[in-house]
Short mmCIF file of C-alpha atoms in Angstrom, two decimals:
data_model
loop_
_atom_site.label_atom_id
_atom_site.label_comp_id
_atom_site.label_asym_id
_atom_site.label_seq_id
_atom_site.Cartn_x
_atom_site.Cartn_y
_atom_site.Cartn_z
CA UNK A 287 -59.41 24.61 62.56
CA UNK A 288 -59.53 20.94 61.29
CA UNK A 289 -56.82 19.12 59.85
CA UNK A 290 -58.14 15.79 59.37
CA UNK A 291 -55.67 14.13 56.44
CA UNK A 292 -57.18 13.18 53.17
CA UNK A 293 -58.01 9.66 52.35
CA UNK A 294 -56.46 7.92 49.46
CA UNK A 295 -59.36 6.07 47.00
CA UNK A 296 -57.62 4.00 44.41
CA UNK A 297 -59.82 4.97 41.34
CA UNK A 298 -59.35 5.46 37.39
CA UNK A 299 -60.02 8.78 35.01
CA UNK A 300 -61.65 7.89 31.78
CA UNK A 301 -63.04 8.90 28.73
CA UNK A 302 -66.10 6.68 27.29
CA UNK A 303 -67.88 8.01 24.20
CA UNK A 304 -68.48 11.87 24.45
CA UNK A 305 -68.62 11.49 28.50
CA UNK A 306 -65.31 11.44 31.11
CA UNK A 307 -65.99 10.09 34.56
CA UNK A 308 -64.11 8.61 38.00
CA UNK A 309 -64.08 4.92 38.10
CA UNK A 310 -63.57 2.84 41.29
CA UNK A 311 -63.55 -0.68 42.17
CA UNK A 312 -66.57 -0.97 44.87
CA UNK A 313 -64.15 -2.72 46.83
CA UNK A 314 -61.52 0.09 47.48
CA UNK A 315 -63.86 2.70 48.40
CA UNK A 316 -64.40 3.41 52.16
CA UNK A 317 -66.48 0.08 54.18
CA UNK A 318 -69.64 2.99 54.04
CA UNK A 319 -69.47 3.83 50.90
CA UNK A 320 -69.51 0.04 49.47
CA UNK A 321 -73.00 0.45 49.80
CA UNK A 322 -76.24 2.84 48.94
CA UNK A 323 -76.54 5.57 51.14
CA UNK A 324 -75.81 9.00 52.37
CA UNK A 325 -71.58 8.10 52.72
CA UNK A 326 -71.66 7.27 49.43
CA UNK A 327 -72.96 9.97 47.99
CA UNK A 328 -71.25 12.38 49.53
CA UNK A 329 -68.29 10.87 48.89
CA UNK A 330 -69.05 11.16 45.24
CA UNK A 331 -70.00 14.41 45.29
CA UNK A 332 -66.60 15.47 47.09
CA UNK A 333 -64.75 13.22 44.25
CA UNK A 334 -66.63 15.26 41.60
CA UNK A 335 -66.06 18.55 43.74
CA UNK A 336 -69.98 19.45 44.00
CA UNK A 337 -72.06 21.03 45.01
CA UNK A 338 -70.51 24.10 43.49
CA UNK A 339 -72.01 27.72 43.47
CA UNK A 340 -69.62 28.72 41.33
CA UNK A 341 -69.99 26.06 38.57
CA UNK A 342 -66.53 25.12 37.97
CA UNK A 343 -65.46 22.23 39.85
CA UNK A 344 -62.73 23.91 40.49
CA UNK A 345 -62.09 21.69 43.60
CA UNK A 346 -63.09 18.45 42.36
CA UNK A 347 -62.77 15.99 39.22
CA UNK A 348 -65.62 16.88 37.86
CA UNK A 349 -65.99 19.24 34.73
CA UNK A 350 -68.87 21.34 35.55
CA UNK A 351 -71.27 19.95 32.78
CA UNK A 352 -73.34 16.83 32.93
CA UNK A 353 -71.05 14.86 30.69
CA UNK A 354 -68.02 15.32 33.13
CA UNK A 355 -70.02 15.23 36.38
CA UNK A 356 -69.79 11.20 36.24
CA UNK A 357 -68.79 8.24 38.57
CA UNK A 358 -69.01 4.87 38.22
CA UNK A 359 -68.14 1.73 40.79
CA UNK A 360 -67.58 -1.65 39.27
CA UNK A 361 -67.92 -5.11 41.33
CA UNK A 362 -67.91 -8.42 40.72
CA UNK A 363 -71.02 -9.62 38.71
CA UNK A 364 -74.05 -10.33 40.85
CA UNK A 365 -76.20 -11.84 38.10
CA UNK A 366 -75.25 -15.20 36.58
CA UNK A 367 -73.51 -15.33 33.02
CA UNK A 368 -72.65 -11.65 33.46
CA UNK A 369 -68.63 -10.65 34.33
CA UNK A 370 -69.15 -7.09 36.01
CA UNK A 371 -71.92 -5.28 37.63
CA UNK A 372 -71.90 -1.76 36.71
CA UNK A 373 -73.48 0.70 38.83
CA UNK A 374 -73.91 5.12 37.29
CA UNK A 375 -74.05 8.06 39.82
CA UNK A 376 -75.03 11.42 37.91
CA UNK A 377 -73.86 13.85 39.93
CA UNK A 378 -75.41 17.44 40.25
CA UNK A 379 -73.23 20.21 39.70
CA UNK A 380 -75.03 22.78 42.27
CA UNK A 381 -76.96 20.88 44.50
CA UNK A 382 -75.90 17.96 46.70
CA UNK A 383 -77.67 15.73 44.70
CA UNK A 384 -76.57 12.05 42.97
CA UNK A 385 -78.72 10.74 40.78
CA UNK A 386 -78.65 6.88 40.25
CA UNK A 387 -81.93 6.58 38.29
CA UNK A 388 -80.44 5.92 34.71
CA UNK A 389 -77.33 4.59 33.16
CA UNK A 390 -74.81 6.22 31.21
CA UNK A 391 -74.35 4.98 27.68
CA UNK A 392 -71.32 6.68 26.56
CA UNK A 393 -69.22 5.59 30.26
CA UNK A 394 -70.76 2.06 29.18
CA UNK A 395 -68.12 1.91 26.76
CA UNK A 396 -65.36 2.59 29.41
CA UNK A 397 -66.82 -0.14 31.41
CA UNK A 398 -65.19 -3.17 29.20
CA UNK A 399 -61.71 -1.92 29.08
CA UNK A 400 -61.84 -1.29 32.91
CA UNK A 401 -62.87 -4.25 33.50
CA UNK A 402 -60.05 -6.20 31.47
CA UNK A 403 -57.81 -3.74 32.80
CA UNK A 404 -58.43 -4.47 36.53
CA UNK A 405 -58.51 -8.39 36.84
CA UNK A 406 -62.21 -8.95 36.44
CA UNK A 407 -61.95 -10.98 33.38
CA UNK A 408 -60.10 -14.13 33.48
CA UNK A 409 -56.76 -13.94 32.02
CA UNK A 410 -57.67 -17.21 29.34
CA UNK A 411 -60.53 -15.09 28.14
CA UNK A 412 -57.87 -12.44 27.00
CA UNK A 413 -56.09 -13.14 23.19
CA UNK A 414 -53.00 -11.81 22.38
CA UNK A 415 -54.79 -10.28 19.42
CA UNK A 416 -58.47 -10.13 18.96
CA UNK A 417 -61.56 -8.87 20.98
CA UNK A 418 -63.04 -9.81 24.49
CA UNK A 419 -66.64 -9.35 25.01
CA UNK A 420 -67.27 -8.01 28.90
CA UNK A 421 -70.52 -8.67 30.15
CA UNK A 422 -72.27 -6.31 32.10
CA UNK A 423 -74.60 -6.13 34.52
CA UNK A 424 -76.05 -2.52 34.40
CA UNK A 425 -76.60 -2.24 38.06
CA UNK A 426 -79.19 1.04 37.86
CA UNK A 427 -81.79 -0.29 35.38
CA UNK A 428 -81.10 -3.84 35.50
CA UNK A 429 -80.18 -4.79 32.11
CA UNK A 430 -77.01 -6.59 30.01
CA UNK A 431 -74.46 -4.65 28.10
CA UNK A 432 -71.99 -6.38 25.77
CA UNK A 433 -69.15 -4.17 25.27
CA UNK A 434 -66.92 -5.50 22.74
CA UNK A 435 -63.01 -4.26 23.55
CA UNK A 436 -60.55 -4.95 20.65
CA UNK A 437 -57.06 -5.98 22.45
CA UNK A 438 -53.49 -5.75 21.06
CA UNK A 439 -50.38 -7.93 22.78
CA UNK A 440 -53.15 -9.31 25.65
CA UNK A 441 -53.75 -5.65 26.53
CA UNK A 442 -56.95 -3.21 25.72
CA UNK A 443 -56.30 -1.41 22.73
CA UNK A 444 -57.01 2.12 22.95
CA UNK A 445 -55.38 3.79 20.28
CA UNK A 446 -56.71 3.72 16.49
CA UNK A 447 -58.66 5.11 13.55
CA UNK A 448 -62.01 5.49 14.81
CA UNK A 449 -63.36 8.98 14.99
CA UNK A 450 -66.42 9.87 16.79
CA UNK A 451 -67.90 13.33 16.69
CA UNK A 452 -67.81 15.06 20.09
CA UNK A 453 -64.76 13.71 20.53
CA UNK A 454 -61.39 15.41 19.48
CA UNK A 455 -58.90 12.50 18.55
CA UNK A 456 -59.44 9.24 16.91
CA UNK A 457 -59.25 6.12 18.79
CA UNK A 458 -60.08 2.06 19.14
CA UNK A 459 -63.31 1.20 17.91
CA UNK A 460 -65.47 -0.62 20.97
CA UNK A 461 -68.82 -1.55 20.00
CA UNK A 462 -71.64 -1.75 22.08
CA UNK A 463 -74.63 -3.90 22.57
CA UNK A 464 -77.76 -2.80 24.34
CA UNK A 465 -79.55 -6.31 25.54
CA UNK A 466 -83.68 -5.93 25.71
CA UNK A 467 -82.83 -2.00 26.45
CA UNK A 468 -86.42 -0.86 27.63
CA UNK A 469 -86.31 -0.75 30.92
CA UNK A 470 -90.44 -0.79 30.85
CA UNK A 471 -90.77 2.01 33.80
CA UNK A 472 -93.94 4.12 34.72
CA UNK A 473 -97.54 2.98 34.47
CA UNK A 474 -97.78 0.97 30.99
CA UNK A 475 -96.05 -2.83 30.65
CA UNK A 476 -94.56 -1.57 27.22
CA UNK A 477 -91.93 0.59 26.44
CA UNK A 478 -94.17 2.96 25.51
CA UNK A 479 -95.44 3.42 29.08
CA UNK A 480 -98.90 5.59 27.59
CA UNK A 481 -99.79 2.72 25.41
CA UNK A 482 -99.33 5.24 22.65
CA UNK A 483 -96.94 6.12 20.07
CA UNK A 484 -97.99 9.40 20.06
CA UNK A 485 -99.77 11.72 22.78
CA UNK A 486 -101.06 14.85 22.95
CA UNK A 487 -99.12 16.22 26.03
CA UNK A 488 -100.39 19.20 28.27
CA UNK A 489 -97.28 20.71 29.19
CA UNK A 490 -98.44 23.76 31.92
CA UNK A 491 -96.96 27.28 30.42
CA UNK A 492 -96.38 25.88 26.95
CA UNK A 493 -99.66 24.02 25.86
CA UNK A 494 -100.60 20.95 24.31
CA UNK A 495 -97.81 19.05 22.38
CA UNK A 496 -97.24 16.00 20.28
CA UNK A 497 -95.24 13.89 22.09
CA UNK A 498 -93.68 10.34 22.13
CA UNK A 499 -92.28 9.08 24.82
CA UNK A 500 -90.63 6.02 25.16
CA UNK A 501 -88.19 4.07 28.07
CA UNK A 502 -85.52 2.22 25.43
CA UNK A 503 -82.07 2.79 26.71
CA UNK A 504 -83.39 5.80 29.47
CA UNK A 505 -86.81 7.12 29.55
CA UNK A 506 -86.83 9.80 26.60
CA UNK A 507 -89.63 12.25 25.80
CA UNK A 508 -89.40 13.49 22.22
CA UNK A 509 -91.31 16.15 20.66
CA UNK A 510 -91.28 18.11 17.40
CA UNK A 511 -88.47 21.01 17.28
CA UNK A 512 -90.76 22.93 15.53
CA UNK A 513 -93.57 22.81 18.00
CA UNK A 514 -91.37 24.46 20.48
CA UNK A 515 -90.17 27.01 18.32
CA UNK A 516 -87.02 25.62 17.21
CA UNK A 517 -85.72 24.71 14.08
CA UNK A 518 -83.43 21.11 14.84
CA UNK A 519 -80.13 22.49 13.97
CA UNK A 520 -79.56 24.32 17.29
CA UNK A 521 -75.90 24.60 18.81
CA UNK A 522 -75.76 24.36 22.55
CA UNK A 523 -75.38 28.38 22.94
CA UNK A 524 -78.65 29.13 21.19
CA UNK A 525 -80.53 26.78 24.19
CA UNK A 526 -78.24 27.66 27.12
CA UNK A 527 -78.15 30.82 27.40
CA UNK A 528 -81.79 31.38 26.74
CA UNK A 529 -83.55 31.21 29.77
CA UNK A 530 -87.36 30.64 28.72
CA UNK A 531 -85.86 27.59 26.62
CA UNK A 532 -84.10 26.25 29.06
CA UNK A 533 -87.23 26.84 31.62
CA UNK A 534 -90.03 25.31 28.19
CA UNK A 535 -87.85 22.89 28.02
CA UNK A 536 -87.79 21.61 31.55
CA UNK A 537 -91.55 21.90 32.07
CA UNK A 538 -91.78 19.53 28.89
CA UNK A 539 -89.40 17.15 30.83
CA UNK A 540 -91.74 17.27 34.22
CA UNK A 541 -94.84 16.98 32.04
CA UNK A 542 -93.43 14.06 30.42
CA UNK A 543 -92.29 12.07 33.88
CA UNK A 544 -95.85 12.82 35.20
CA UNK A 545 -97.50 11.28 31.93
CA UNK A 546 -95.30 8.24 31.86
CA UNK A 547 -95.44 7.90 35.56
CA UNK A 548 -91.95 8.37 36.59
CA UNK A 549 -92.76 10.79 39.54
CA UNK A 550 -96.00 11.23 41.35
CA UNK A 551 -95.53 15.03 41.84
CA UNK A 552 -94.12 17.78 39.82
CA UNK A 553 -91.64 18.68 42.81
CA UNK A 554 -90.20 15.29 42.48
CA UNK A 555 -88.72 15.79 39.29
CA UNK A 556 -85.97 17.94 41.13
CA UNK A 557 -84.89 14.79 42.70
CA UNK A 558 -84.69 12.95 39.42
CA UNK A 559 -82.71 14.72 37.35
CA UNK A 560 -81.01 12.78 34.99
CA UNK A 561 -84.23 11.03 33.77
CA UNK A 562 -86.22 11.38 31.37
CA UNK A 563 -84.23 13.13 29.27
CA UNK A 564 -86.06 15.67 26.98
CA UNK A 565 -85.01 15.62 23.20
CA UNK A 566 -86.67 17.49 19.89
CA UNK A 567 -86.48 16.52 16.31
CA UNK A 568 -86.80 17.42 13.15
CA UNK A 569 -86.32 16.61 9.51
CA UNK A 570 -82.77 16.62 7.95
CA UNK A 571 -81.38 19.60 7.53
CA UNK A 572 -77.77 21.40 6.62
CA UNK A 573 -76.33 22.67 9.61
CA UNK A 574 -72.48 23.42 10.42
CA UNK A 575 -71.55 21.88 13.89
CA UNK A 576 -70.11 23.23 16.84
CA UNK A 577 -66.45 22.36 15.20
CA UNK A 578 -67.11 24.18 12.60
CA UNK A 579 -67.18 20.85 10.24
CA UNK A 580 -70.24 20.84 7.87
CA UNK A 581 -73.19 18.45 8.02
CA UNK A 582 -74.98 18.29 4.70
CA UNK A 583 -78.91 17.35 5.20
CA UNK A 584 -78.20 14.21 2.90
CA UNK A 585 -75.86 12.75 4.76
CA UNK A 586 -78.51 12.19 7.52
CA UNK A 587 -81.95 10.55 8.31
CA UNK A 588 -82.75 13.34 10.78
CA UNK A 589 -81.46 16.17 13.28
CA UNK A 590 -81.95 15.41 17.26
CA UNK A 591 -80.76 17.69 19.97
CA UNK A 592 -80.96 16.46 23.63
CA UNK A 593 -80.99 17.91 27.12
CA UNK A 594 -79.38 16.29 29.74
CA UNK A 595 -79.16 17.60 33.55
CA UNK A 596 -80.93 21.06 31.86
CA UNK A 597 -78.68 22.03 29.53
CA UNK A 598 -78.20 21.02 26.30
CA UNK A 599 -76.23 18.04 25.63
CA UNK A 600 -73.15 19.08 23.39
CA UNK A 601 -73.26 15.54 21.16
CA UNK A 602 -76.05 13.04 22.20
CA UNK A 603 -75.88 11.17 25.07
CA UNK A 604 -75.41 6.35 24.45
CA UNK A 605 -78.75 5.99 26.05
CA UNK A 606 -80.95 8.42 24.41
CA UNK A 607 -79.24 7.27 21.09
CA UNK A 608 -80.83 3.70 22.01
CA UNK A 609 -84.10 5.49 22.72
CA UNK A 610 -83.70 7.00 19.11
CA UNK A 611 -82.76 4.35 17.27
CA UNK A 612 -85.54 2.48 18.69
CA UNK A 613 -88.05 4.94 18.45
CA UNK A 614 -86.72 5.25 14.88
CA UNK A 615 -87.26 1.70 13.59
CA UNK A 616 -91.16 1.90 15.09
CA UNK A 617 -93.17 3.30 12.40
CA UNK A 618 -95.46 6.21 13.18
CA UNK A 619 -93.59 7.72 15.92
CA UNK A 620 -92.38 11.15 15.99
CA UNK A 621 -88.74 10.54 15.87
CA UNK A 622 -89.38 7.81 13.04
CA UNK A 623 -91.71 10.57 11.07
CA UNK A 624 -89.16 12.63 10.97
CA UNK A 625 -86.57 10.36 9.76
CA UNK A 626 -88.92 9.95 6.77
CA UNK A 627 -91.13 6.93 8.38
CA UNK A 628 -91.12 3.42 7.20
CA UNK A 629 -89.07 0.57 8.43
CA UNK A 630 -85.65 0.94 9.27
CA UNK A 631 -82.90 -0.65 11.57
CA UNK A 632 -80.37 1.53 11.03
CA UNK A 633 -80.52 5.27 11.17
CA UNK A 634 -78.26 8.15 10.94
CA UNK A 635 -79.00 11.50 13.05
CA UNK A 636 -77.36 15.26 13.25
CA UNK A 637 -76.46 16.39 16.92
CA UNK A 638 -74.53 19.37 18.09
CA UNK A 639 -71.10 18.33 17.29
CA UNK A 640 -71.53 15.59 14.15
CA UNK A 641 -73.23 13.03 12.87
CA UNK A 642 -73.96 9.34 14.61
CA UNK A 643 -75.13 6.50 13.40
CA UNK A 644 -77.06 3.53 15.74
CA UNK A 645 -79.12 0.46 15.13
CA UNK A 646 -82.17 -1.17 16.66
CA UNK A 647 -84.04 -4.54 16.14
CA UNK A 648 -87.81 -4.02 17.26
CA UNK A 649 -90.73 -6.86 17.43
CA UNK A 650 -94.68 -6.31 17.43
CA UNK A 651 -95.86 -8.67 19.63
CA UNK A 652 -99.68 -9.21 20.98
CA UNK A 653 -100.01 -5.64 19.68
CA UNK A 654 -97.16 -3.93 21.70
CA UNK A 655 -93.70 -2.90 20.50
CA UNK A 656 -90.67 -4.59 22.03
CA UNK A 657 -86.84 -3.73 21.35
CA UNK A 658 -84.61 -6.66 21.88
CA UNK A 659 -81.23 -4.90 20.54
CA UNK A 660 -79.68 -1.61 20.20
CA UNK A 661 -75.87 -1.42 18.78
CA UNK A 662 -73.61 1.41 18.20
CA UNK A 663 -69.72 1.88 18.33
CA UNK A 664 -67.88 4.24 20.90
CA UNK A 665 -64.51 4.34 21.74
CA UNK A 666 -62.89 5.28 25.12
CA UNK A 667 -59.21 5.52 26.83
CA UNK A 668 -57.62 5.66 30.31
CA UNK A 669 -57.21 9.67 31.04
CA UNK A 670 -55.51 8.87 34.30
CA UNK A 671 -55.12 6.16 37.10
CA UNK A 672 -53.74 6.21 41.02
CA UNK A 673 -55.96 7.66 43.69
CA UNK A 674 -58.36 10.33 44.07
CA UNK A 675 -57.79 12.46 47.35
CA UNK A 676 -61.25 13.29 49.41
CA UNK A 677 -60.56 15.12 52.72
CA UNK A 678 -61.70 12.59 55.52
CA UNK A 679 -64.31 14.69 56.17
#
């Protein structure tokens, strides 16, 4: 019997938006994990205790669902003009699987107050009172972050009156801004990779649905809820323990990476899990959410539910709020029908657990739509810091 001892990995707990994850500073992990590759990974996967048969994580940090099955590793920036570079792992909960396709919107948050916290900002840049804008490099899809961290007595201020729903306590307002967020994947040169705003989509099983699908903040493929069957207000039980949703659902998701040329193959899509991410919509409606607080139809633009990771998403995950919010403010699409069409920059949408409400500044040009901002606000605190333990094996 082995009795290798456990190595030590300096790293952080924390809460960003509706998502927790491990951070580390690339530089503490293990020499082979500093870089892509099979060490990495499953050194991740040990951190976050998967793969798990059981679907606990009881021997791990991870929380069994794709919001707590999250790492991050922050470096020094390796783009000019940018502070940090910021790189996502999505790890699977039962397969040995990490998925560094996307980003993370909600852990972006967590990203600025790390950084602050852990010397990568100069120590000039940091007011006794006021707000420090981190620049980030976001390492997976190549594109710039501002997260704006509001600091108290030269240190992040985490505490405070902002209350997100999804999460349970109010806390310091950070607000985020998504620079040029379409990270123009698959086949087209737009972020509409079709070329459409709207497709019929032959989805094998289901049949042919309206679809758009769009690559603004993470490759998103949105449909009508009640072309599936659904009615928009669903809570997470009513999709996860249904087994032909969950199944509809993910053929809709490998339909949609075929059409916007994501994956070459169907069987690829089980090695990109994380992206796209599949979400249906529908007019506003009243609904009571999964707290039991009530969400009165005018108090929204429109309902959204997402999956993420084949389950549905319990709030709505910082990326596929860009993709909304973007999709929103381009007339004719379904997401913007549904909101009621015309032009808008702001809109406010119902998901599982509340209400959120993000921005987006979009451009025709030569014919194609272009976002150049997305902004919402997040919050996000330091759960716990010291060192993770991963046996050396």
């Amino acid at each position: 019997m082995s009795s290798l001892p456990q190595l030590r990995i300096p790293a952080t707990y924390m809460r960003g938006g509706t998502s927790k994850g491990v951070f580390f500073r690339r530089d503490d992990l293990p020499e082979a994990a500093q870089v892509p590759g099979p060490a990495r990974d499953a050194l991740l996967l040990r951190v976050i205790g998967s793969p798990d048969p059981y679907g606990k994580h009881t021997d791990g940090m991870g929380g069994a669902t794709s919001s707590t099955s999250k790492c991050v590793i922050i470096a020094p920036a390796s783009v000019p003009d940018h502070d940090v570079d910021y790189l996502y792992g999505q790890v699977s909960i039962d397969t040995a699987f990490v998925d560094w396709s996307g980003n993370c919107g909600n852990l972006s948050t967590a990203v600025g107050p790390f950084a602050i916290a852990n010397g990568f900002i100069p120590g000039e840049r940091i007011p006794q009172d006021g707000t420090v804008t981190v620049r980030v490099w976001q390492a997976n899809i190549g594109k710039t972050i501002l997260v704006h961290v509001p600091v108290r007595g030269g240190q992040v201020q985490e505490t405070g009156d902002f209350e997100l729903d999804g999460v349970t306590f109010p806390a310091a307002e950070i607000v985020l801004e998504f620079v040029d967020p379409s990270d123009d994947e698959g086949d087209g040169s737009s972020m509409f990779p079709t070329g459409n705003l709207v497709d019929d989509l032959d989805v094998p099983g289901v049949g042919t649905l309206k679809a758009t699908m769009i690559t603004a903040g993470i490759p998103t493929v949105f449909v009508n809820a009640a072309d599936i069957g659904f009615i928009g207000t669903e809570l997470q039980p009513a999709i996860n323990e249904d087994r032909a949703a969950l199944a509809k659902l993910e053929a809709i998701r490998v339909a949609g990476a075929l059409r916007m040329g994501l994956i070459k193959t169907a069987e690829e899509a089980a090695t990109r899990q994380h992206t796209p991410k599949v979400a249906f919509v529908a007019p506003a409606a009243d609904y009571v959410s999964s707290s039991g607080k009530r969400i009165d139809a005018g108090s929204i633009d429109l309902n959204v539910r997402a999956m993420s990771m084949g389950k549905l998403h319990h709030a709505m995950m910082g990326t596929a709020s860009v993709a909304i919010a973007t999709a929103a403010a381009v007339p004719g699409t379904l997401v913007n029908t549904a909101a009621g069409g015309g032009t808008r920059e702001r809109v406010c949408f119902g998901h599982p657990s509340g209400t959120l409400a993000v921005g987006a500044s979009v451009d025709q040009v030569s014919g194609q739509w272009a976002v150049t901002r997305a902004v919402m606000s997040r919050s996000a605190r330091v759960l716990m810091e010291g060192w993770v333990r991963v046996p050396q094996d």
